[in-house]
Structure formats: structure tokens, C-alpha cells
C-alpha positions as a printed Julia matrix, in Angstrom:
215×3 Matrix{Float64}:
 -75.38  -40.2     5.98
 -74.76  -36.67    4.74
 -73.58  -35.57    8.18
 -71.15  -38.48    8.38
 -69.74  -37.76    4.91
 -69.32  -34.07    5.77
 -67.39  -35.05    8.92
 -65.02  -37.26    6.89
 -64.48  -34.57    4.28
 -63.77  -32.0     7.0
 -61.23  -34.29    8.68
 -59.5   -34.96    5.36
 -59.38  -31.25    4.62
 -57.91  -30.55    8.07
 -55.21  -33.17    7.54
 -54.35  -31.61    4.2
 -54.04  -28.17    5.77
 -51.91  -29.59    8.61
 -49.75  -31.32    5.99
 -49.24  -28.08    4.08
 -48.4   -26.24    7.31
 -45.97  -28.96    8.33
 -44.32  -28.94    4.9
 -44.0   -25.17    5.07
 -42.34  -25.41    8.47
 -39.95  -28.1     7.21
 -39.15  -25.97    4.17
 -38.6   -22.94    6.4
 -36.26  -24.9     8.66
 -34.42  -26.32    5.64
 -33.95  -22.87    4.09
 -32.84  -21.46    7.44
 -30.33  -24.26    7.91
 -29.07  -23.82    4.38
 -28.59  -20.06    4.87
 -26.73  -20.68    8.14
 -24.53  -23.26    6.43
 -23.78  -20.83    3.61
 -22.99  -18.07    6.11
 -20.78  -20.45    8.07
 -18.98  -21.47    4.89
 -18.44  -17.81    4.0
 -16.83  -17.22    7.39
 -14.62  -20.29    6.97
 -13.69  -19.29    3.41
 -12.97  -15.72    4.56
 -10.78  -17.0     7.38
  -9.02  -19.39    5.0
  -8.35  -16.58    2.51
  -7.05  -14.42    5.33
  -4.68  -17.17    6.47
  -3.62  -17.85    2.88
  -2.9   -14.16    2.27
  -0.9   -13.99    5.49
   1.12  -17.04    4.47
   1.65  -15.64    0.96
   2.78  -12.35    2.49
   5.15  -14.13    4.87
   6.65  -16.2     2.04
   7.05  -13.09   -0.13
   8.71  -11.26    2.77
  11.03  -14.19    3.46
  11.98  -14.42   -0.21
  12.72  -10.7    -0.31
  14.82  -10.87    2.85
  16.85  -13.69    1.32
  17.1   -12.33   -2.21
  17.8    -8.63   -1.71
  21.29   -9.01   -0.09
  22.33  -11.45   -2.82
  21.2    -9.09   -5.58
  22.96   -6.13   -3.98
  26.19   -8.12   -3.62
  26.04   -9.03   -7.3
  25.73   -5.3    -7.97
  29.01   -4.73   -6.13
  27.89   -3.85   -2.6
  29.37   -5.71    0.35
  27.5    -8.37    2.31
  27.57   -6.14    5.39
  26.11   -3.17    3.48
  23.43   -5.36    1.92
  22.34   -6.95    5.2
  22.26   -3.55    6.88
  20.16   -2.17    4.03
  17.49   -4.89    4.14
  17.22   -4.59    7.92
  16.83   -0.82    7.67
  14.14   -1.18    5.01
  12.3    -3.84    6.98
  12.39   -1.82   10.2
  11.5     1.38    8.35
   8.15    0.07    7.08
   7.22   -1.84   10.23
   3.6    -1.02   11.02
   3.06    0.75    7.69
   0.85   -0.48    4.82
   3.86   -0.95    2.56
   5.14   -4.29    1.27
   8.84   -5.03    1.7
   9.29   -5.97   -1.96
   7.95   -2.53   -2.96
  10.6    -0.6    -1.05
  13.44   -2.97   -1.91
  12.65   -2.52   -5.6
  12.91    1.24   -5.22
  16.09    1.02   -3.16
  17.74   -1.26   -5.73
  16.87    1.14   -8.5
  18.21    4.17   -6.64
  21.36    2.35   -5.53
  22.09    1.3    -9.11
  21.63    4.88  -10.23
  23.64    6.6    -7.49
  26.08    3.93   -6.31
  25.09    4.8    -2.73
  23.12    2.03   -1.02
  22.73    3.81    2.33
  21.46    6.93    0.58
  19.12    4.84   -1.57
  17.58    3.24    1.51
  17.14    6.59    3.26
  15.58    8.17    0.17
  13.27    5.19   -0.35
  11.93    5.33    3.22
  11.62    9.11    3.14
   9.6     9.0    -0.08
   7.41    6.19    1.25
   6.65    8.33    4.31
   6.04   11.39    2.15
   3.46    9.62   -0.02
   1.75    8.0     2.98
   1.62   11.29    4.88
  -0.09   12.9     1.9
  -2.62   10.07    1.58
  -1.47    9.04   -1.88
  -2.97    5.91   -3.42
  -0.69    3.14   -4.64
  -1.08    4.37   -8.22
  -0.34    7.99   -7.24
   2.69    6.99   -5.19
   4.03    5.01   -8.15
   3.47    7.98  -10.45
   5.11   10.42   -8.05
   8.04    8.09   -7.45
   8.7     7.78  -11.17
   8.88   11.54  -11.61
  11.01   11.97   -8.49
  13.55    9.37   -9.61
  13.82   11.0   -13.01
  14.57   14.4   -11.45
  17.03   12.84   -9.01
  18.8    11.11  -11.9
  19.25   14.32  -13.87
  19.63   16.64  -10.89
  17.16   19.04  -12.49
  13.47   19.81  -12.12
  10.84   20.32  -14.78
   7.36   21.75  -14.33
   5.46   18.61  -15.34
   7.35   16.45  -12.86
   6.97   19.08  -10.16
   3.21   19.23  -10.73
   3.12   15.46  -10.23
   4.87   15.83   -6.87
   2.39   18.55   -5.91
  -0.44   16.13   -6.67
   1.02   13.05   -4.99
   2.94   14.38   -1.95
   1.58   17.9    -1.25
   1.89   17.78    2.55
   5.5    16.61    2.46
   6.27   19.2    -0.21
   4.81   21.97    1.95
   6.92   20.89    4.93
  10.04   20.78    2.76
   9.37   24.22    1.31
   8.89   25.61    4.82
  12.15   23.99    5.95
  13.91   25.93    3.17
  12.33   29.16    4.41
   9.45   29.5     1.95
   6.01   30.26    3.33
   2.46   31.03    2.27
   0.44   29.85   -0.71
   3.39   30.27   -3.09
   5.81   28.21   -0.97
   5.85   25.17   -3.28
   6.22   27.29   -6.41
   8.97   29.38   -4.77
  10.83   26.17   -3.94
  10.45   25.03   -7.54
  11.87   28.32   -8.84
  14.83   28.02   -6.44
  15.5    24.49   -7.67
  15.08   25.57  -11.28
  17.57   28.41  -10.81
  20.09   26.15   -9.06
  19.89   28.1    -5.8
  18.97   24.79   -4.18
  20.26   21.56   -5.72
  18.06   18.51   -6.06
  20.5    16.63   -3.81
  19.94   19.26   -1.12
  16.2    18.95   -1.67
  16.45   15.16   -1.36
  18.54   15.43    1.8
  15.95   17.76    3.34
  13.15   15.27    2.64
  15.2    12.55    4.36
  15.94   14.84    7.3
  12.27   15.72    7.76
  11.23   12.07    7.44
  13.69   11.01   10.16
  12.39   13.75   12.41
């Protein structure tokens, strides 16, 4: 009968709707599970990368600790001096966002230039502190270091290099100027003029930066 056929059609339609709803739920669960799996994988991958970076850092640090004394001895410094230098560098950056191979590279360069390994280590750590205290980026610190080393090598200052120091280590430069007795807005420029005129030598300037860093 018509009523009977209508009942069958209605039941079939209901089953179809239930099937769609069930499929939607299954799809929803599947998508949810997939997203959770992806999120879980991201956490695992992130943790793995973190462990890998830590291991890489540890290997790099170990290599530097082993290599630096050997390199310094080949450059003519004693084993005792070399071991003391690497320990001082390692202790000096402990807790700071500075890699050991970064400071050892600077110390080697300065020691080669001056023939004074102890002084090279002290200058390296003082400059590292000066750049960090002034909030310099890695690129700025590298730029400032280059200019500083050039002035230290020649024992003279030039305006372009001095401007670079003002940009990359302004806070440390202010403190150094004050330590030499210069004050006010012109303190940094007054210090530059004194260095330019030879009233203060660059070695004295360097020693003051080390002194302030140790304090």
C-alpha cells in the first residue's frame, strides 16, 4: 500500500542520514587523531632537535677544549699557559650566550698579534662582556670587534672605527669614558679626542675596559 511504501522510504532515508552522521563522526575522530599525532610528532621532533643541538654543542665545546691548547703551543706558548687560557675562557663565558669557539678564535687572533696570551684572554672576555652589556647582536659584536682589533693593532683611533664602537658597545664606552674622568653627553667624544691626541694610549684604554669588566 501507499502507507507501507512511505514507511519503507522513510526508514531508508533515516538510515542514510544516520550513515552520513556516523561517517561524519568517524571523519571527525580521524582528523582529530591525525592532528594529535602530528602535534605529538612535532613535540618529539622538537625534543630530538633540542637534544641533537645540545650534543652538537657539547662536541664542539669538547673539540675546542682539546684543540685550543695544541694550537697555542704550536704558536709558541707553553702548555701551562695554553691550558690556563682555555680554562679562563671557558669559565669566563659560563652562563653567557657565547660559544666557546667564538671567544677562543678572538683570543688566538689577539695573542698572535700581541704575543701576550694572558692579555689576549682578558681582552677577549672584556670585549664579550662589553658587547653583551650593550645588547649588541652577533653581527654588531663581530663588526665592533673587527674595528677594535684594528685600532688595538695600530695603537691609534680613527673616527669611523670609533663610531662603530659607539654603535655596538655604547654602554661600556660610557662607563670607560667616565672612568677616565669624562662626563656628560660629550664624554665619549672627549675620550676619543684624548685618544686621538695621545693623552690616553689605546693600551691604557684597553686596560681600563678589562678593569671595568672584572669589576
